Amino acid sequence: MAPSSTLGTSTTPTPGNPFRQERVGSMRDADELQQIKDGLAPPSRATKDARSLSNASIFGPRGASLANTVAGPGSFSSNLKNLNGPRHAGSRPELNTFTSREDVHLDEMGASERRQADFREKINKELKIKTGSENLLDALLQKPSKQSKDQRFKVESELSSSNRKIAELKSQLEDEIERSKRPSTPNQNSNQNRLSSLFRGSPLRSPSHVGFVSDVEQIESNPEAESPTFVLAETLQALEVEGMQPDYYVSKANGLVELFKRHPTLKYDLAWSIFGLRVQTMLLSESREVVAAGYRVTRHAIADRKSLQTVRNLHTDSLVILSLVKESKATIEREQALKFIRAFLDVKDGVKELSNAVVRTVVSVAEHTEDRLRNMAILTLTEILIRDGALVKTAGGLAPLTDALSDGTYPGSESLVSAFLYLTDAPQLRKILSSGRELEAPFSAFTDPLAAHGHEEKLKVNARSIASILNTWPGLFTLAARGFATLRSLILSLFHPEPFARDLVLDLLFDVLHIKPPSWTSSFLAGRRLTTYGRVTNIKPDQMEQQWQVESEDDANRVNLIDQYTALILAVLVHCQLIEALSDLIEEAVDLSLRRKTTLLLGEVLKLANYSLPSGVSSNLQVLPSLMKNPFQDIEDDSPGAPVSSIIYQVDSVNRTLHRTSAATASTANTKVNPDNKNNQKTIESSKPRLSVDMDEIHFRSLLVETQVVSTVNYIKWKWDLILDIIEGPLLNPKRLDEAIKATKFLKRLVGFYRPFKYRFSNARNTKPNQRYVRVGCALFRCLLQTYEGVQYLTESKLLRQLAECLAQLDRMSGLTSTSPLFAADRVSETMTSGYFTLLGALSSDAQGLVMLARWRILNMFYRIIDLQDREDLIRLLLGNMDFSIDSHLRVMLSKALTSCPKAIRIFSTKLLRKYATQDIPTNSQDTSSDVAYWAIRLLVTQLYDPEVEVSEVAVQILQEACNRKPYLEYVVKCRPALDHLGEIGAPLLLRFLSTSLGYKYLDGLDYITQEMDDWFLGRNEKYVTLVEASLSRALSHESERPKSIIDEPLLRQQLGIVPPHFYRELTRTKEGCKLLKESGHLEEFVSTIQSFWSESEDAETMLKVKGCLWAVGNVGSMELGAPFLEVSNVVRYIIMIAEESEVMSMRGTAFFVLGLISRSLHGMEILAEHGWDAATDQNGQSLGYCLPPSLDILFSIQPAVVDLSARTQMTLTSMPPARDEEDPTEARVVNLVIDLGNTVLTKRAIGELHNIRNKKPELFKSVAVFRRVMYIFECHRFRLPVMRFVIDMFDKNVMRQIVLEEESEDEDEDEVESQPMTAKPFPST
């Protein structure tokens, strides 16, 4: 340990420190200067206040002169003048000692030049050191490595230090030169600064205190000008002061932490001999806050593994154990100690520096259920388990992690599941797990009837854990092992006596099978009839918006891995008798809500099985064999369940309802989702009952009276549903419309309700129920636009005129102003004022409506809104509600928004083009939708050159989706977009060009194909594996990212779970591409790699390469032109061998996905049929991409890991403390009693004997040797946290101080006289 005389020096070299350089005398010789630089200069006086005097002798007070000789307090200078202040209190300061402002400026210029010269001199010196180090290193390299290893390491360290110092000095020199060029301007507070300088040399302050305080003040006022090494040295000197309050040391430690955050490289140059001593002293303090601050400082000072080794040499392992075993009231100290352990995990290979004793202590904290830090300890063990599972197993950490997974109290159960799944994947990692059944722990809550009662939250946590397990390949293979016993127990838990548990299992099955309940689920569970008034088919437009997706001719080739994975899970659950269990539950359930929910799930399962499973499996399920065993059960039976006939009727009713729902959804899939679009509205109308258009006059008048519109002006009393039915029915008849206009007040009052200055619709609150006003208004506008009379009435009404006036208030040049504008930001967000843009959007979908907008100059106001810089909300409302199907000024306005608005609006506008660019191809020549799509595609191609990458990325995604239609793809190719500037973002779009001969020729002319082929062959295949697995993991995650709006949802859905475009798949779409693939020989290389390394289970790089080859072969085989390549090479047999025999579960999953890809082509399906694999097909015989093996037992058969109990994992333990020649029997008894404390049966007796021994021989509990032996026992054996706390509290507190500071105990060496003084003392407590 360093002597106390070195504690006042800097802990790091301080080259070029401007604070210090101003104060060092110019007459100091070179040797002394070098000692100061290295932090080894001794103080001028070896007294208790050596730090202060040494600082005073070196730096001097802030206001003192910079002469060569600085006099201390009470001494005389050579000119007999007191430099620190006046001789007596009554004298005035001599004003002639202060120079003028010009003189100060000249002095500053001279000082700057001197500093620059000093910097240059230091740079030259460091350059010479660097040159010498390089020459010496060259000479050492010529010698044998074993002889010069240590010397070479020192020289390399010195060389890196020189490079760092040179860079720092050059930076300081440049700053000084830049500072000298700035003009010196008088400060406004010059008088205050002048007065402050009068008192800086006050004799009331010691010189050291004056210098230190002034430096700190300057650093606080200008943090950029601080010297980190100087601040570090001063802070460590301040920590040396004894007898201060704990807050003093905590504040200094916090200052060090902030210093490390501001200067991250400072910790690489720490002199641990000095810094470590300060840390040890803080960690030995009796104040918990000081100890916590010590852990925090040490944690921020860790830089690499070498620094971790240095920290451990400070005996921090024992200190951390001592802190963690303390009572819960020392929370702040224990928390910082645990964070200090976690800091080891942030360093590369830092987990290898964690001792077994420390990890066992963390395990004890995790086992203590009432400990506040239990969750934090479990999280720490989870991270260690991933990095070094053998260490956690040796320390006994698997048991508390399994318990946390089982009891459901740990909130981060998904992360805990991920750790176990990581160990389950590979065979060499599975050996770490003790039993291999750790993932079965969450199922215990559902299989134990006593564990579920009153623990609803725990059951929910366990259900999330089970869902996370089932959504991964390692989890599915683990649960399917041993004859699917675990999954069978889950299905049997449907008969759990606790109703909440049964309901939760049903929700879990909905989640695992990715079944989204239909919109009528709540009504059905409430007991309402599904067939009453066609409620099911009455799907609202906003619900259709969430369900639609673009269908295209390329959908047969779009691979959704989620659907394929769900089909496999469904096959496994059906194999585990899921259908029979649901049928029995419906038959036996007494709770009607539970019975309806089970019926709904059964209907969804049957529907999913019919679609995704092979016909040989699904056909036997549709007849419900378990129910049909006794179809004529007596209805008057006294059994509590439902009759079989009633059950079959309910299941059939649900199936028919689901079929109608999917049919209604499919009918809207090919339409635009804008609810204002008249074509979409017709589809909606056709799916719901409405009033007859040819209604007679008497019935029509009675309906008008029933709406209450004619009888009252209070719109709250109006029947809006009936109003909507009338508008969409009888009012479409010109005769009924003319009657409503001329003979009644119905239309007048209805249109007047929407007039802005009536303040009815415009003042209504923006709530979900009030959205019906917008729907009725849009329907009314569309109705009026369909007849000549309606157009005339709407044109002459005051509604559009007042709307134009309100919009003109947004234009500063219009001259119309208002104290409370209708379209103010607060009104738009809080009231239904935003609905006016939806009404105007209904007008924009018709040519007559556009004429109205032009007549009232509303289109001009739209241009003004686009130019508003501070109203993005209005721009979004305007663009999002307009219909751009008709070529008009609105398209010009959208083009302006795409190019000149801020980035957020440009992204929003680009997303709006999606519904136009992905429209269906028209079937007749009169349909102009293709022209709209071509217009949108041209704008999207323009967006590819946007300066913001985010805008270009959205355009690429939409164009890629539009290219699913061959005519649109060819049109994009004709636009000849340049995508080189986008790099990886534009690569998927270029790959789509390969699917047509036109695109192939275009890319071949750019020499893109050969370069891309070489890129994929040399490394892109491996990147593709990472991309696919990340997309699949994100799609299967329990809490996937939800889109922020409906516009974002389709773009997000296109990415998750969909196989990204693959170069070789797109290449095999054309005959030219197949010819190139055959000539390149790449496919033969992929096949050779699969055949050579199909059974690899240890080398991660090789397995990654095999996965890349599997995806390449699978994408080639998914195309009809590429499948013959697979038959020639016979590679399918090896892929099946990987799926059935590989020891790595993720490799099996990849092979299963690849086999599904191959089954998408007719030729590939035939190849799989030859090997016994059956593929699912639709009604037309087209493959769906889902295939199953002849037996699920073959697919899920995996050999369990063999744990060699004879050769246990080697434990990294500290060396056993050597026993004495003549061991005290009492000491041996103490050790044995400590061992007995680990046995709960012997604990009480051992505690009593330890108390007796301590009373008789207290010196044993002051012995360092005995304490070391006890700590070794803690490292080797498992103890509960209260036991460890009891044993450590038995020892004297001075024992830890002797161990940490390496002091010798008096009772061990009584004859030796202590040769060195005490180097540090613990801080006093409060």
PDB file of C-alpha atoms in Angstrom, residues 646-788:
ATOM      1  CA  SER A 646     -77.862 -28.224 -28.702  1.00  0.00           C
ATOM      2  CA  ILE A 647     -74.081 -28.283 -28.719  1.00  0.00           C
ATOM      3  CA  ILE A 648     -73.913 -29.380 -32.339  1.00  0.00           C
ATOM      4  CA  TYR A 649     -76.412 -26.682 -33.278  1.00  0.00           C
ATOM      5  CA  GLN A 650     -74.364 -23.986 -31.510  1.00  0.00           C
ATOM      6  CA  VAL A 651     -71.121 -25.104 -33.112  1.00  0.00           C
ATOM      7  CA  ASP A 652     -72.782 -25.163 -36.526  1.00  0.00           C
ATOM      8  CA  SER A 653     -74.256 -21.719 -35.930  1.00  0.00           C
ATOM      9  CA  VAL A 654     -70.844 -20.325 -34.996  1.00  0.00           C
ATOM     10  CA  ASN A 655     -69.276 -21.913 -38.080  1.00  0.00           C
ATOM     11  CA  ARG A 656     -71.909 -20.432 -40.385  1.00  0.00           C
ATOM     12  CA  THR A 657     -71.497 -17.049 -38.714  1.00  0.00           C
ATOM     13  CA  LEU A 658     -67.724 -17.175 -39.053  1.00  0.00           C
ATOM     14  CA  HIS A 659     -68.159 -18.068 -42.718  1.00  0.00           C
ATOM     15  CA  ARG A 660     -70.437 -15.062 -43.282  1.00  0.00           C
ATOM     16  CA  THR A 661     -68.028 -12.809 -41.413  1.00  0.00           C
ATOM     17  CA  SER A 662     -65.066 -13.918 -43.489  1.00  0.00           C
ATOM     18  CA  ALA A 663     -67.159 -13.583 -46.656  1.00  0.00           C
ATOM     19  CA  ALA A 664     -68.091 -10.037 -45.737  1.00  0.00           C
ATOM     20  CA  THR A 665     -64.455  -9.272 -44.970  1.00  0.00           C
ATOM     21  CA  ALA A 666     -63.328 -10.811 -48.248  1.00  0.00           C
ATOM     22  CA  SER A 667     -65.867  -8.725 -50.171  1.00  0.00           C
ATOM     23  CA  THR A 668     -64.222  -5.586 -48.838  1.00  0.00           C
ATOM     24  CA  ALA A 669     -60.683  -6.791 -49.325  1.00  0.00           C
ATOM     25  CA  ASN A 670     -60.550  -5.616 -52.922  1.00  0.00           C
ATOM     26  CA  THR A 671     -62.060  -2.203 -52.246  1.00  0.00           C
ATOM     27  CA  LYS A 672     -60.541   0.989 -50.992  1.00  0.00           C
ATOM     28  CA  VAL A 673     -60.755   1.503 -47.287  1.00  0.00           C
ATOM     29  CA  ASN A 674     -61.789   5.146 -47.382  1.00  0.00           C
ATOM     30  CA  PRO A 675     -65.266   5.232 -45.872  1.00  0.00           C
ATOM     31  CA  ASP A 676     -66.025   8.262 -47.997  1.00  0.00           C
ATOM     32  CA  ASN A 677     -65.473   6.347 -51.218  1.00  0.00           C
ATOM     33  CA  LYS A 678     -68.767   5.627 -52.929  1.00  0.00           C
ATOM     34  CA  ASN A 679     -67.622   2.281 -54.277  1.00  0.00           C
ATOM     35  CA  ASN A 680     -66.657   1.146 -50.795  1.00  0.00           C
ATOM     36  CA  GLN A 681     -69.929   2.467 -49.476  1.00  0.00           C
ATOM     37  CA  LYS A 682     -71.891   0.388 -51.946  1.00  0.00           C
ATOM     38  CA  THR A 683     -70.154  -2.700 -50.692  1.00  0.00           C
ATOM     39  CA  ILE A 684     -71.021  -1.773 -47.133  1.00  0.00           C
ATOM     40  CA  GLU A 685     -74.589  -1.096 -48.097  1.00  0.00           C
ATOM     41  CA  SER A 686     -74.917  -4.423 -49.830  1.00  0.00           C
ATOM     42  CA  SER A 687     -73.933  -6.245 -46.653  1.00  0.00           C
ATOM     43  CA  LYS A 688     -76.563  -4.621 -44.423  1.00  0.00           C
ATOM     44  CA  PRO A 689     -80.350  -4.384 -44.671  1.00  0.00           C
ATOM     45  CA  ARG A 690     -81.684  -0.999 -45.675  1.00  0.00           C
ATOM     46  CA  LEU A 691     -84.988   0.651 -46.419  1.00  0.00           C
ATOM     47  CA  SER A 692     -86.441   0.258 -49.886  1.00  0.00           C
ATOM     48  CA  VAL A 693     -85.740   2.942 -52.457  1.00  0.00           C
ATOM     49  CA  ASP A 694     -89.210   2.536 -53.983  1.00  0.00           C
ATOM     50  CA  MET A 695     -91.005   3.395 -50.763  1.00  0.00           C
ATOM     51  CA  ASP A 696     -94.502   4.874 -50.994  1.00  0.00           C
ATOM     52  CA  GLU A 697     -95.194   8.434 -49.905  1.00  0.00           C
ATOM     53  CA  ILE A 698     -97.219   7.604 -46.780  1.00  0.00           C
ATOM     54  CA  HIS A 699     -94.578   5.269 -45.383  1.00  0.00           C
ATOM     55  CA  PHE A 700     -91.866   7.787 -46.236  1.00  0.00           C
ATOM     56  CA  ARG A 701     -93.633  10.634 -44.418  1.00  0.00           C
ATOM     57  CA  SER A 702     -94.201   8.453 -41.350  1.00  0.00           C
ATOM     58  CA  LEU A 703     -90.472   7.639 -41.246  1.00  0.00           C
ATOM     59  CA  LEU A 704     -89.584  11.335 -41.465  1.00  0.00           C
ATOM     60  CA  VAL A 705     -91.870  12.057 -38.510  1.00  0.00           C
ATOM     61  CA  GLU A 706     -90.357   9.142 -36.582  1.00  0.00           C
ATOM     62  CA  THR A 707     -86.843  10.610 -36.915  1.00  0.00           C
ATOM     63  CA  GLN A 708     -87.965  13.615 -34.758  1.00  0.00           C
ATOM     64  CA  VAL A 709     -86.201  15.975 -37.150  1.00  0.00           C
ATOM     65  CA  VAL A 710     -89.447  17.523 -38.321  1.00  0.00           C
ATOM     66  CA  SER A 711     -90.892  17.944 -34.830  1.00  0.00           C
ATOM     67  CA  THR A 712     -87.898  19.386 -32.910  1.00  0.00           C
ATOM     68  CA  VAL A 713     -84.652  21.240 -33.525  1.00  0.00           C
ATOM     69  CA  ASN A 714     -82.916  19.502 -30.630  1.00  0.00           C
ATOM     70  CA  TYR A 715     -80.549  17.173 -32.475  1.00  0.00           C
ATOM     71  CA  ILE A 716     -79.962  15.072 -29.358  1.00  0.00           C
ATOM     72  CA  LYS A 717     -83.536  13.770 -29.649  1.00  0.00           C
ATOM     73  CA  TRP A 718     -83.105  12.828 -33.316  1.00  0.00           C
ATOM     74  CA  LYS A 719     -82.915   9.146 -34.235  1.00  0.00           C
ATOM     75  CA  TRP A 720     -79.668   9.140 -36.157  1.00  0.00           C
ATOM     76  CA  ASP A 721     -79.715   5.462 -37.098  1.00  0.00           C
ATOM     77  CA  LEU A 722     -83.075   5.908 -38.772  1.00  0.00           C
ATOM     78  CA  ILE A 723     -81.862   9.086 -40.454  1.00  0.00           C
ATOM     79  CA  LEU A 724     -78.932   7.179 -41.917  1.00  0.00           C
ATOM     80  CA  ASP A 725     -81.241   4.433 -43.177  1.00  0.00           C
ATOM     81  CA  ILE A 726     -83.497   7.004 -44.860  1.00  0.00           C
ATOM     82  CA  ILE A 727     -80.555   8.738 -46.520  1.00  0.00           C
ATOM     83  CA  GLU A 728     -79.179   5.461 -47.845  1.00  0.00           C
ATOM     84  CA  GLY A 729     -82.613   4.237 -48.883  1.00  0.00           C
ATOM     85  CA  PRO A 730     -85.629   6.332 -49.890  1.00  0.00           C
ATOM     86  CA  LEU A 731     -83.703   9.580 -50.434  1.00  0.00           C
ATOM     87  CA  LEU A 732     -81.817   7.942 -53.305  1.00  0.00           C
ATOM     88  CA  ASN A 733     -85.122   8.160 -55.181  1.00  0.00           C
ATOM     89  CA  PRO A 734     -85.282  11.613 -56.865  1.00  0.00           C
ATOM     90  CA  LYS A 735     -89.019  11.842 -56.188  1.00  0.00           C
ATOM     91  CA  ARG A 736     -88.635  11.205 -52.440  1.00  0.00           C
ATOM     92  CA  LEU A 737     -85.698  13.616 -52.326  1.00  0.00           C
ATOM     93  CA  ASP A 738     -87.721  16.361 -54.015  1.00  0.00           C
ATOM     94  CA  GLU A 739     -90.524  15.759 -51.533  1.00  0.00           C
ATOM     95  CA  ALA A 740     -88.102  15.986 -48.574  1.00  0.00           C
ATOM     96  CA  ILE A 741     -86.781  19.296 -49.926  1.00  0.00           C
ATOM     97  CA  LYS A 742     -90.035  21.037 -50.800  1.00  0.00           C
ATOM     98  CA  ALA A 743     -92.762  19.463 -48.656  1.00  0.00           C
ATOM     99  CA  THR A 744     -90.983  19.015 -45.283  1.00  0.00           C
ATOM    100  CA  LYS A 745     -88.348  20.636 -43.116  1.00  0.00           C
ATOM    101  CA  PHE A 746     -86.381  17.393 -42.874  1.00  0.00           C
ATOM    102  CA  LEU A 747     -83.549  18.262 -45.238  1.00  0.00           C
ATOM    103  CA  LYS A 748     -83.459  21.927 -44.258  1.00  0.00           C
ATOM    104  CA  ARG A 749     -82.960  21.151 -40.589  1.00  0.00           C
ATOM    105  CA  LEU A 750     -80.540  18.320 -41.303  1.00  0.00           C
ATOM    106  CA  VAL A 751     -78.319  20.468 -43.514  1.00  0.00           C
ATOM    107  CA  GLY A 752     -78.679  23.385 -41.106  1.00  0.00           C
ATOM    108  CA  PHE A 753     -77.331  21.168 -38.309  1.00  0.00           C
ATOM    109  CA  TYR A 754     -73.969  21.068 -40.107  1.00  0.00           C
ATOM    110  CA  ARG A 755     -73.750  24.831 -40.772  1.00  0.00           C
ATOM    111  CA  PRO A 756     -70.724  26.150 -38.838  1.00  0.00           C
ATOM    112  CA  PHE A 757     -72.391  29.287 -37.526  1.00  0.00           C
ATOM    113  CA  LYS A 758     -75.289  27.329 -36.091  1.00  0.00           C
ATOM    114  CA  TYR A 759     -72.727  26.014 -33.573  1.00  0.00           C
ATOM    115  CA  ARG A 760     -74.407  22.639 -33.270  1.00  0.00           C
ATOM    116  CA  PHE A 761     -72.200  20.199 -35.114  1.00  0.00           C
ATOM    117  CA  SER A 762     -69.170  22.484 -34.753  1.00  0.00           C
ATOM    118  CA  ASN A 763     -69.558  22.653 -30.956  1.00  0.00           C
ATOM    119  CA  ALA A 764     -70.242  18.957 -30.363  1.00  0.00           C
ATOM    120  CA  ARG A 765     -67.510  17.189 -28.416  1.00  0.00           C
ATOM    121  CA  ASN A 766     -65.125  14.974 -30.343  1.00  0.00           C
ATOM    122  CA  THR A 767     -66.165  11.624 -28.885  1.00  0.00           C
ATOM    123  CA  LYS A 768     -66.665   8.194 -30.387  1.00  0.00           C
ATOM    124  CA  PRO A 769     -70.507   8.264 -30.170  1.00  0.00           C
ATOM    125  CA  ASN A 770     -70.574  11.627 -31.921  1.00  0.00           C
ATOM    126  CA  GLN A 771     -68.780  10.181 -34.931  1.00  0.00           C
ATOM    127  CA  ARG A 772     -72.198   9.118 -36.166  1.00  0.00           C
ATOM    128  CA  TYR A 773     -72.812  12.745 -37.127  1.00  0.00           C
ATOM    129  CA  VAL A 774     -69.886  12.528 -39.516  1.00  0.00           C
ATOM    130  CA  ARG A 775     -71.133   9.268 -41.025  1.00  0.00           C
ATOM    131  CA  VAL A 776     -74.592  10.727 -41.563  1.00  0.00           C
ATOM    132  CA  GLY A 777     -73.133  13.895 -43.076  1.00  0.00           C
ATOM    133  CA  CYS A 778     -70.974  11.957 -45.556  1.00  0.00           C
ATOM    134  CA  ALA A 779     -73.940   9.804 -46.542  1.00  0.00           C
ATOM    135  CA  LEU A 780     -76.037  12.931 -46.998  1.00  0.00           C
ATOM    136  CA  PHE A 781     -73.470  14.582 -49.264  1.00  0.00           C
ATOM    137  CA  ARG A 782     -73.135  11.458 -51.394  1.00  0.00           C
ATOM    138  CA  CYS A 783     -76.898  11.175 -51.629  1.00  0.00           C
ATOM    139  CA  LEU A 784     -77.309  14.769 -52.787  1.00  0.00           C
ATOM    140  CA  LEU A 785     -74.537  14.427 -55.361  1.00  0.00           C
ATOM    141  CA  GLN A 786     -76.353  11.595 -57.151  1.00  0.00           C
ATOM    142  CA  THR A 787     -79.290  13.712 -58.381  1.00  0.00           C
ATOM    143  CA  TYR A 788     -79.604  17.052 -60.126  1.00  0.00           C
TER     144      TYR A 788
END
